[in-house]
Amino acid sequence: MNSPSPSSFPALPRASAWPLVRALFKRPARVSAELIQASYRLDRIDADHVRRYSDPFGFPPGPVPLTYLYLLAQRAQLATMLDRAIPFRIVGLIHVSNDLAMHCEVRTDAPLMLVTTLSMPQPGDNGAVECVLETVANADGKTVFTCTSRYLIKRGKRGRHASASPSIMPAGNVIAEWFVAADAGRRYAALSGDWNPIHLWPWSARLMGMHAPIIHGMETMARVCAAFEQSTNRRVTSLACRFKRAVPLGASATLMACEVPGSFVVLCSNRVAVEGTLGYA
């Protein structure tokens, strides 16, 4: 049996606020925790959008930045959750970690096939429930990039003796510092298409149960990758990060290179907000 032609798959939805509207009204379905998979095609990457994305972060002109590929994967992952029956609400998911890798040079004029698989691991010992979305982007049968996003669906119960232990400041060198402006969430939403209300205004964040609006985790990672590319003069081609704490709009952030080569942390209010590792070409 011949494999389906890429043209037979639906087009990857455009980045816009419309998926958020759909997500607000999508109800959880009673389905099993088996794998859910969907495929989408992207005829070409918008080179002008790549430029508009690269400029604010300081990425060099020309190559597609690693973190830009997350925008494509996110569109495929959101479309998969919207187009398939899933047993949880999309709005309110918390991005807890991301693994992203570029496996070859990304061409803006080459069609891509993005295949996303959604799985739900067994709940943690504390009752926490997560989902994992894995996206593989192929061109002519060759893997171009992969992206694995993990989201928290339901918080786990804290242990009876759990307490807020003091943060241990990591050792390392400061690479960059920046201030997260009050409108940074809206500016990144316009750029990325991620209009989650928790990133936009104080009132919209409160509607979603947040005390204050926070910046997108992958906006922070774009700053991390751009800063390391500028400081090392090398191109970042892979990352693995975990979002430990939110970075509120109106806060300051500090990026540090840790003692272990390739590892980093982002600090906010003297606490670790993001930690992870980077790989280079």
Tab-separated table of N, CA and C in Angstrom, residues 92-216:
chain	number	residue	atom	x	y	z
A	92	GLY	N	-5.400	26.640	30.204
A	92	GLY	CA	-4.959	26.396	31.568
A	92	GLY	C	-3.800	25.426	31.676
A	93	LEU	N	-3.402	24.812	30.551
A	93	LEU	CA	-2.225	23.938	30.584
A	93	LEU	C	-0.987	24.752	30.958
A	94	ILE	N	-0.102	24.144	31.716
A	94	ILE	CA	1.131	24.805	32.145
A	94	ILE	C	2.317	24.128	31.470
A	95	HIS	N	3.079	24.891	30.717
A	95	HIS	CA	4.259	24.380	30.011
A	95	HIS	C	5.367	24.124	31.035
A	96	VAL	N	5.756	22.867	31.204
A	96	VAL	CA	6.740	22.557	32.247
A	96	VAL	C	8.123	22.222	31.694
A	97	SER	N	8.199	21.761	30.450
A	97	SER	CA	9.526	21.472	29.898
A	97	SER	C	9.447	21.415	28.386
A	98	ASN	N	10.622	21.552	27.756
A	98	ASN	CA	10.681	21.476	26.305
A	98	ASN	C	12.037	20.963	25.865
A	99	ASP	N	12.033	20.057	24.917
A	99	ASP	CA	13.235	19.581	24.238
A	99	ASP	C	13.074	19.901	22.759
A	100	LEU	N	14.067	20.569	22.190
A	100	LEU	CA	13.976	21.029	20.807
A	100	LEU	C	15.323	20.813	20.144
A	101	ALA	N	15.334	20.197	18.962
A	101	ALA	CA	16.598	19.908	18.274
A	101	ALA	C	16.453	20.102	16.777
A	102	MET	N	17.427	20.772	16.203
A	102	MET	CA	17.522	20.963	14.757
A	102	MET	C	18.482	19.895	14.218
A	103	HIS	N	17.986	19.041	13.311
A	103	HIS	CA	18.788	17.909	12.843
A	103	HIS	C	19.514	18.190	11.538
A	104	CYS	N	19.133	19.245	10.847
A	104	CYS	CA	19.829	19.652	9.624
A	104	CYS	C	19.462	21.099	9.340
A	105	GLU	N	20.082	21.690	8.360
A	105	GLU	CA	19.792	23.076	8.006
A	105	GLU	C	18.340	23.204	7.571
A	106	VAL	N	17.680	24.225	8.079
A	106	VAL	CA	16.266	24.431	7.778
A	106	VAL	C	16.133	25.386	6.596
A	107	ARG	N	15.481	24.917	5.556
A	107	ARG	CA	15.240	25.754	4.381
A	107	ARG	C	13.835	26.327	4.449
A	108	THR	N	13.717	27.622	4.188
A	108	THR	CA	12.400	28.253	4.243
A	108	THR	C	11.540	27.889	3.038
A	109	ASP	N	12.172	27.450	1.941
A	109	ASP	CA	11.410	27.151	0.724
A	109	ASP	C	11.077	25.673	0.586
A	110	ALA	N	11.413	24.852	1.572
A	110	ALA	CA	11.171	23.418	1.485
A	110	ALA	C	9.902	23.049	2.247
A	111	PRO	N	8.996	22.276	1.637
A	111	PRO	CA	7.785	21.847	2.348
A	111	PRO	C	8.138	20.944	3.536
A	112	LEU	N	7.354	21.051	4.587
A	112	LEU	CA	7.558	20.237	5.780
A	112	LEU	C	6.294	19.441	6.083
A	113	MET	N	6.490	18.231	6.582
A	113	MET	CA	5.408	17.430	7.117
A	113	MET	C	5.629	17.327	8.621
A	114	LEU	N	4.664	17.791	9.403
A	114	LEU	CA	4.783	17.784	10.850
A	114	LEU	C	3.831	16.741	11.441
A	115	VAL	N	4.396	15.732	12.076
A	115	VAL	CA	3.619	14.653	12.687
A	115	VAL	C	3.710	14.802	14.204
A	116	THR	N	2.566	14.938	14.852
A	116	THR	CA	2.526	15.143	16.302
A	116	THR	C	1.835	13.965	16.976
A	117	THR	N	2.454	13.477	18.039
A	117	THR	CA	1.896	12.392	18.835
A	117	THR	C	1.669	12.885	20.254
A	118	LEU	N	0.456	12.717	20.751
A	118	LEU	CA	0.099	13.104	22.117
A	118	LEU	C	-0.025	11.846	22.963
A	119	SER	N	0.639	11.847	24.103
A	119	SER	CA	0.539	10.732	25.031
A	119	SER	C	0.341	11.267	26.437
A	120	MET	N	-0.184	10.436	27.305
A	120	MET	CA	-0.417	10.819	28.699
A	120	MET	C	0.216	9.782	29.612
A	121	PRO	N	1.377	10.120	30.198
A	121	PRO	CA	2.017	9.198	31.135
A	121	PRO	C	1.115	8.939	32.334
A	122	GLN	N	1.427	7.882	33.064
A	122	GLN	CA	0.686	7.596	34.284
A	122	GLN	C	0.844	8.755	35.265
A	123	PRO	N	-0.203	9.071	36.044
A	123	PRO	CA	-0.089	10.159	37.027
A	123	PRO	C	1.068	9.924	37.991
A	124	GLY	N	1.656	11.005	38.467
A	124	GLY	CA	2.752	10.898	39.423
A	124	GLY	C	2.256	10.393	40.765
A	125	ASP	N	3.197	10.076	41.633
A	125	ASP	CA	2.839	9.583	42.963
A	125	ASP	C	1.998	10.590	43.745
A	126	ASN	N	2.194	11.866	43.432
A	126	ASN	CA	1.440	12.909	44.137
A	126	ASN	C	0.130	13.263	43.441
A	127	GLY	N	-0.198	12.521	42.358
A	127	GLY	CA	-1.442	12.763	41.649
A	127	GLY	C	-1.344	13.727	40.492
A	128	ALA	N	-0.150	14.280	40.237
A	128	ALA	CA	0.009	15.217	39.119
A	128	ALA	C	-0.225	14.498	37.791
A	129	VAL	N	-0.944	15.178	36.897
A	129	VAL	CA	-1.255	14.617	35.585
A	129	VAL	C	-0.626	15.505	34.518
A	130	GLU	N	0.096	14.896	33.587
A	130	GLU	CA	0.758	15.626	32.510
A	130	GLU	C	0.425	15.001	31.164
A	131	CYS	N	0.645	15.769	30.117
A	131	CYS	CA	0.575	15.228	28.760
A	131	CYS	C	1.871	15.588	28.042
A	132	VAL	N	2.238	14.766	27.075
A	132	VAL	CA	3.463	14.962	26.306
A	132	VAL	C	3.098	15.027	24.832
A	133	LEU	N	3.567	16.071	24.153
A	133	LEU	CA	3.337	16.229	22.722
A	133	LEU	C	4.681	16.206	22.006
A	134	GLU	N	4.847	15.232	21.129
A	134	GLU	CA	6.099	15.066	20.386
A	134	GLU	C	5.843	15.348	18.911
A	135	THR	N	6.560	16.304	18.373
A	135	THR	CA	6.414	16.674	16.966
A	135	THR	C	7.703	16.379	16.215
A	136	VAL	N	7.564	15.690	15.088
A	136	VAL	CA	8.695	15.408	14.200
A	136	VAL	C	8.400	16.075	12.866
A	137	ALA	N	9.306	16.946	12.419
A	137	ALA	CA	9.144	17.644	11.141
A	137	ALA	C	10.083	17.025	10.117
A	138	ASN	N	9.513	16.578	9.000
A	138	ASN	CA	10.289	15.924	7.959
A	138	ASN	C	10.188	16.686	6.645
A	139	ALA	N	11.253	16.591	5.858
A	139	ALA	CA	11.274	17.124	4.496
A	139	ALA	C	11.917	16.068	3.609
A	140	ASP	N	11.173	15.596	2.599
A	140	ASP	CA	11.669	14.555	1.699
A	140	ASP	C	12.146	13.324	2.467
A	141	GLY	N	11.402	12.976	3.519
A	141	GLY	CA	11.735	11.781	4.272
A	141	GLY	C	12.878	11.936	5.247
A	142	LYS	N	13.406	13.138	5.380
A	142	LYS	CA	14.526	13.391	6.280
A	142	LYS	C	14.053	14.247	7.446
A	143	THR	N	14.450	13.867	8.669
A	143	THR	CA	14.050	14.631	9.851
A	143	THR	C	14.770	15.973	9.872
A	144	VAL	N	13.992	17.044	9.961
A	144	VAL	CA	14.542	18.396	9.995
A	144	VAL	C	14.666	18.885	11.434
A	145	PHE	N	13.600	18.729	12.209
A	145	PHE	CA	13.678	19.086	13.623
A	145	PHE	C	12.679	18.264	14.423
A	146	THR	N	12.916	18.180	15.716
A	146	THR	CA	12.011	17.499	16.639
A	146	THR	C	11.741	18.412	17.825
A	147	CYS	N	10.543	18.289	18.377
A	147	CYS	CA	10.159	19.120	19.515
A	147	CYS	C	9.257	18.302	20.433
A	148	THR	N	9.644	18.211	21.701
A	148	THR	CA	8.844	17.518	22.707
A	148	THR	C	8.455	18.513	23.792
A	149	SER	N	7.152	18.732	23.931
A	149	SER	CA	6.624	19.662	24.930
A	149	SER	C	5.863	18.874	25.987
A	150	ARG	N	6.111	19.195	27.233
A	150	ARG	CA	5.408	18.548	28.345
A	150	ARG	C	4.579	19.605	29.065
A	151	TYR	N	3.314	19.285	29.293
A	151	TYR	CA	2.391	20.219	29.930
A	151	TYR	C	1.766	19.591	31.174
A	152	LEU	N	1.572	20.422	32.178
A	152	LEU	CA	0.893	19.996	33.393
A	152	LEU	C	-0.604	20.213	33.231
A	153	ILE	N	-1.378	19.144	33.406
A	153	ILE	CA	-2.831	19.215	33.316
A	153	ILE	C	-3.443	19.444	34.687
A	154	LYS	N	-2.939	18.715	35.677
A	154	LYS	CA	-3.469	18.781	37.038
A	154	LYS	C	-2.312	18.778	38.019
A	155	ARG	N	-2.294	19.738	38.907
A	155	ARG	CA	-1.242	19.814	39.917
A	155	ARG	C	-1.355	18.648	40.890
A	156	GLY	N	-0.214	18.188	41.380
A	156	GLY	CA	-0.200	17.151	42.389
A	156	GLY	C	-0.318	17.733	43.788
A	157	LYS	N	-0.628	16.883	44.734
A	157	LYS	CA	-0.737	17.319	46.122
A	157	LYS	C	0.658	17.462	46.717
A	158	ARG	N	0.830	18.520	47.474
A	158	ARG	CA	2.104	18.726	48.153
A	158	ARG	C	2.187	17.794	49.351
A	159	GLY	N	3.407	17.335	49.616
A	159	GLY	CA	3.610	16.450	50.755
A	159	GLY	C	3.295	17.152	52.060
A	160	ARG	N	2.947	16.357	53.053
A	160	ARG	CA	2.567	16.921	54.352
A	160	ARG	C	3.693	17.740	54.949
A	161	HIS	N	4.928	17.337	54.672
A	161	HIS	CA	6.063	18.030	55.276
A	161	HIS	C	6.785	18.925	54.273
A	162	ALA	N	6.134	19.165	53.131
A	162	ALA	CA	6.774	20.021	52.120
A	162	ALA	C	6.858	21.443	52.639
A	163	SER	N	7.973	22.083	52.376
A	163	SER	CA	8.160	23.463	52.798
A	163	SER	C	8.954	24.202	51.752
A	164	ALA	N	8.869	25.492	51.789
A	164	ALA	CA	9.601	26.312	50.819
A	164	ALA	C	11.036	26.471	51.302
A	165	SER	N	11.920	25.589	50.818
A	165	SER	CA	13.314	25.654	51.221
A	165	SER	C	13.999	26.812	50.527
A	166	PRO	N	15.007	27.406	51.161
A	166	PRO	CA	15.678	28.540	50.549
A	166	PRO	C	16.396	28.140	49.266
A	167	SER	N	16.390	29.061	48.297
A	167	SER	CA	17.050	28.790	47.021
A	167	SER	C	18.563	28.819	47.194
A	168	ILE	N	19.227	27.891	46.509
A	168	ILE	CA	20.683	27.861	46.496
A	168	ILE	C	21.139	28.525	45.198
A	169	MET	N	21.832	29.620	45.312
A	169	MET	CA	22.259	30.343	44.128
A	169	MET	C	23.307	29.543	43.375
A	170	PRO	N	23.077	29.266	42.102
A	170	PRO	CA	24.049	28.488	41.332
A	170	PRO	C	25.312	29.289	41.051
A	171	ALA	N	26.413	28.562	40.913
A	171	ALA	CA	27.680	29.209	40.559
A	171	ALA	C	27.765	29.321	39.040
A	172	GLY	N	28.348	30.403	38.560
A	172	GLY	CA	28.489	30.577	37.127
A	172	GLY	C	28.730	32.020	36.762
A	173	ASN	N	28.713	32.299	35.462
A	173	ASN	CA	28.968	33.634	34.941
A	173	ASN	C	27.697	34.238	34.359
A	174	VAL	N	27.485	35.511	34.633
A	174	VAL	CA	26.332	36.212	34.079
A	174	VAL	C	26.562	36.456	32.590
A	175	ILE	N	25.601	36.014	31.774
A	175	ILE	CA	25.694	36.173	30.323
A	175	ILE	C	24.863	37.358	29.845
A	176	ALA	N	23.679	37.531	30.453
A	176	ALA	CA	22.798	38.622	30.024
A	176	ALA	C	21.800	38.926	31.126
A	177	GLU	N	21.289	40.146	31.104
A	177	GLU	CA	20.222	40.579	32.003
A	177	GLU	C	19.225	41.368	31.186
A	178	TRP	N	17.958	41.251	31.527
A	178	TRP	CA	16.945	42.012	30.801
A	178	TRP	C	15.729	42.267	31.692
A	179	PHE	N	14.963	43.265	31.291
A	179	PHE	CA	13.728	43.618	31.979
A	179	PHE	C	12.558	43.175	31.114
A	180	VAL	N	11.584	42.508	31.722
A	180	VAL	CA	10.406	42.027	30.995
A	180	VAL	C	9.334	43.121	31.065
A	181	ALA	N	9.132	43.804	29.972
A	181	ALA	CA	8.207	44.940	29.941
A	181	ALA	C	6.766	44.489	30.168
A	182	ALA	N	5.928	45.433	30.579
A	182	ALA	CA	4.527	45.126	30.877
A	182	ALA	C	3.765	44.645	29.654
A	183	ASP	N	4.209	45.055	28.445
A	183	ASP	CA	3.518	44.629	27.228
A	183	ASP	C	4.265	43.520	26.492
A	184	ALA	N	5.288	42.921	27.132
A	184	ALA	CA	6.109	41.912	26.465
A	184	ALA	C	5.286	40.685	26.077
A	185	GLY	N	4.328	40.306	26.914
A	185	GLY	CA	3.499	39.148	26.599
A	185	GLY	C	2.645	39.382	25.365
A	186	ARG	N	2.093	40.573	25.222
A	186	ARG	CA	1.265	40.880	24.051
A	186	ARG	C	2.114	40.981	22.793
A	187	ARG	N	3.316	41.533	22.928
A	187	ARG	CA	4.195	41.641	21.759
A	187	ARG	C	4.622	40.255	21.284
A	188	TYR	N	4.945	39.369	22.224
A	188	TYR	CA	5.353	38.019	21.818
A	188	TYR	C	4.151	37.233	21.290
A	189	ALA	N	2.967	37.475	21.846
A	189	ALA	CA	1.766	36.803	21.344
A	189	ALA	C	1.516	37.178	19.893
A	190	ALA	N	1.691	38.463	19.559
A	190	ALA	CA	1.508	38.905	18.183
A	190	ALA	C	2.534	38.270	17.260
A	191	LEU	N	3.713	38.009	17.784
A	191	LEU	CA	4.789	37.419	16.989
A	191	LEU	C	4.624	35.914	16.850
A	192	SER	N	4.196	35.264	17.928
A	192	SER	CA	4.164	33.803	17.963
A	192	SER	C	2.797	33.200	17.674
A	193	GLY	N	1.739	33.972	17.903
A	193	GLY	CA	0.401	33.424	17.776
A	193	GLY	C	-0.109	32.773	19.039
A	194	ASP	N	0.669	32.822	20.118
A	194	ASP	CA	0.265	32.233	21.398
A	194	ASP	C	-0.428	33.303	22.236
A	195	TRP	N	-1.768	33.325	22.173
A	195	TRP	CA	-2.558	34.346	22.857
A	195	TRP	C	-3.155	33.825	24.154
A	196	ASN	N	-2.463	32.934	24.825
A	196	ASN	CA	-2.934	32.448	26.121
A	196	ASN	C	-3.165	33.651	27.043
A	197	PRO	N	-4.347	33.766	27.664
A	197	PRO	CA	-4.664	34.950	28.481
A	197	PRO	C	-3.704	35.180	29.647
A	198	ILE	N	-3.008	34.159	30.107
A	198	ILE	CA	-2.117	34.334	31.260
A	198	ILE	C	-0.920	35.212	30.923
A	199	HIS	N	-0.709	35.496	29.634
A	199	HIS	CA	0.453	36.281	29.216
A	199	HIS	C	0.127	37.723	28.829
A	200	LEU	N	-1.123	38.126	28.901
A	200	LEU	CA	-1.529	39.358	28.237
A	200	LEU	C	-1.728	40.555	29.159
A	201	TRP	N	-2.735	40.510	30.022
A	201	TRP	CA	-3.068	41.627	30.907
A	201	TRP	C	-3.320	41.097	32.319
A	202	PRO	N	-3.242	41.957	33.327
A	202	PRO	CA	-3.554	41.514	34.692
A	202	PRO	C	-4.952	40.905	34.814
A	203	TRP	N	-5.949	41.541	34.182
A	203	TRP	CA	-7.314	41.037	34.316
A	203	TRP	C	-7.493	39.684	33.636
A	204	SER	N	-6.841	39.498	32.472
A	204	SER	CA	-6.998	38.218	31.769
A	204	SER	C	-6.254	37.100	32.497
A	205	ALA	N	-5.123	37.437	33.114
A	205	ALA	CA	-4.396	36.439	33.894
A	205	ALA	C	-5.215	36.015	35.111
A	206	ARG	N	-5.853	36.988	35.760
A	206	ARG	CA	-6.662	36.659	36.938
A	206	ARG	C	-7.854	35.774	36.567
A	207	LEU	N	-8.420	35.983	35.382
A	207	LEU	CA	-9.522	35.136	34.936
A	207	LEU	C	-9.096	33.672	34.830
A	208	MET	N	-7.804	33.455	34.573
A	208	MET	CA	-7.275	32.093	34.443
A	208	MET	C	-6.675	31.592	35.742
A	209	GLY	N	-6.893	32.322	36.829
A	209	GLY	CA	-6.418	31.861	38.124
A	209	GLY	C	-5.012	32.274	38.481
A	210	MET	N	-4.420	33.190	37.711
A	210	MET	CA	-3.062	33.645	37.981
A	210	MET	C	-3.114	34.946	38.788
A	211	HIS	N	-2.121	35.156	39.636
A	211	HIS	CA	-2.043	36.399	40.401
A	211	HIS	C	-1.659	37.581	39.518
A	212	ALA	N	-0.827	37.302	38.500
A	212	ALA	CA	-0.338	38.354	37.612
A	212	ALA	C	0.060	37.715	36.284
A	213	PRO	N	0.081	38.501	35.190
A	213	PRO	CA	0.482	37.935	33.899
A	213	PRO	C	1.963	37.577	33.890
A	214	ILE	N	2.300	36.531	33.152
A	214	ILE	CA	3.674	36.046	33.080
A	214	ILE	C	4.117	35.981	31.621
A	215	ILE	N	5.420	36.019	31.413
A	215	ILE	CA	5.939	35.941	30.056
A	215	ILE	C	5.962	34.484	29.601
A	216	HIS	N	5.820	34.277	28.303
A	216	HIS	CA	5.879	32.934	27.726
A	216	HIS	C	7.244	32.299	28.027
